[in-house]
Amino acid sequence: MVTSTYQVTGMTCGHCVNAVSSEVGAIPGVSDVQVDLASGQVTVTSADALDTDTVRAAVDEAGYDLADA
Amino acid sequence: MVTSTYQVTGMTCGHCVNAVSSEVGAIPGVSDVQVDLASGQVTVTSADALDTDTVRAAVDEAGYDLADA
């Protein structure tokens, strides 16, 4: 199991949290997504290390942006 | 046709707009709902004048509040 934390910008409410959780949670191998609305931190648990571009694409699909590390 | 404008607080994003539009649009007799996110103004078109408490209940159901007039 690998746990990675990403910074997402633009989330403003619980609906935004749900949208990001849903898209990131649909990435193959992801078993858990925890989103902290106040900080924008998204913590992802996956079987193997995730490609950042894959996470970025999922966040973008939800309508938000991954902040540069 | 009657057009009424209400002030809704707490909407922060497009998902919020959709939630309010959906709930208010489900009130019997309502034919159109226009939500302006920036101002919080919700303009409702209905066959007859709406009871404010009915609109307030729908906005509350969506998770937001109707500002006092």
XYZ file of C-alpha atoms in Angstrom, chain A residues 11-59:
49
model
C -12.531 23.140 -4.105
C -15.072 25.261 -2.245
C -17.719 22.943 -0.823
C -18.750 19.400 -0.046
C -19.935 18.879 -3.613
C -16.418 19.669 -4.801
C -15.003 17.165 -2.317
C -17.375 14.510 -3.632
C -16.446 15.232 -7.247
C -12.715 14.908 -6.558
C -13.180 11.818 -4.373
C -15.232 10.154 -7.068
C -12.824 10.814 -9.932
C -9.634 10.021 -8.029
C -11.287 6.993 -6.439
C -11.978 5.619 -9.911
C -8.256 5.370 -10.742
C -7.320 1.680 -10.948
C -5.566 0.502 -7.789
C -6.893 3.304 -5.583
C -8.507 1.958 -2.431
C -9.139 5.156 -0.463
C -9.347 8.916 -0.993
C -9.490 11.416 1.865
C -10.115 15.050 1.004
C -9.615 17.930 3.421
C -11.635 20.826 2.055
C -10.038 23.499 4.235
C -6.470 22.722 3.197
C -7.152 21.258 -0.245
C -5.108 18.202 0.661
C -6.123 14.963 -0.998
C -4.649 11.796 0.488
C -4.782 8.776 -1.766
C -4.160 5.169 -0.769
C -3.295 2.812 -3.615
C -1.892 -0.635 -4.183
C 1.121 0.773 -6.063
C 2.617 4.225 -6.482
C 0.451 6.358 -8.764
C 1.623 8.337 -11.757
C 1.133 12.019 -10.929
C -0.198 12.701 -14.417
C -2.928 10.112 -13.850
C -3.959 11.822 -10.618
C -3.729 15.216 -12.310
C -6.027 14.015 -15.109
C -8.600 12.712 -12.619
C -8.578 15.966 -10.650
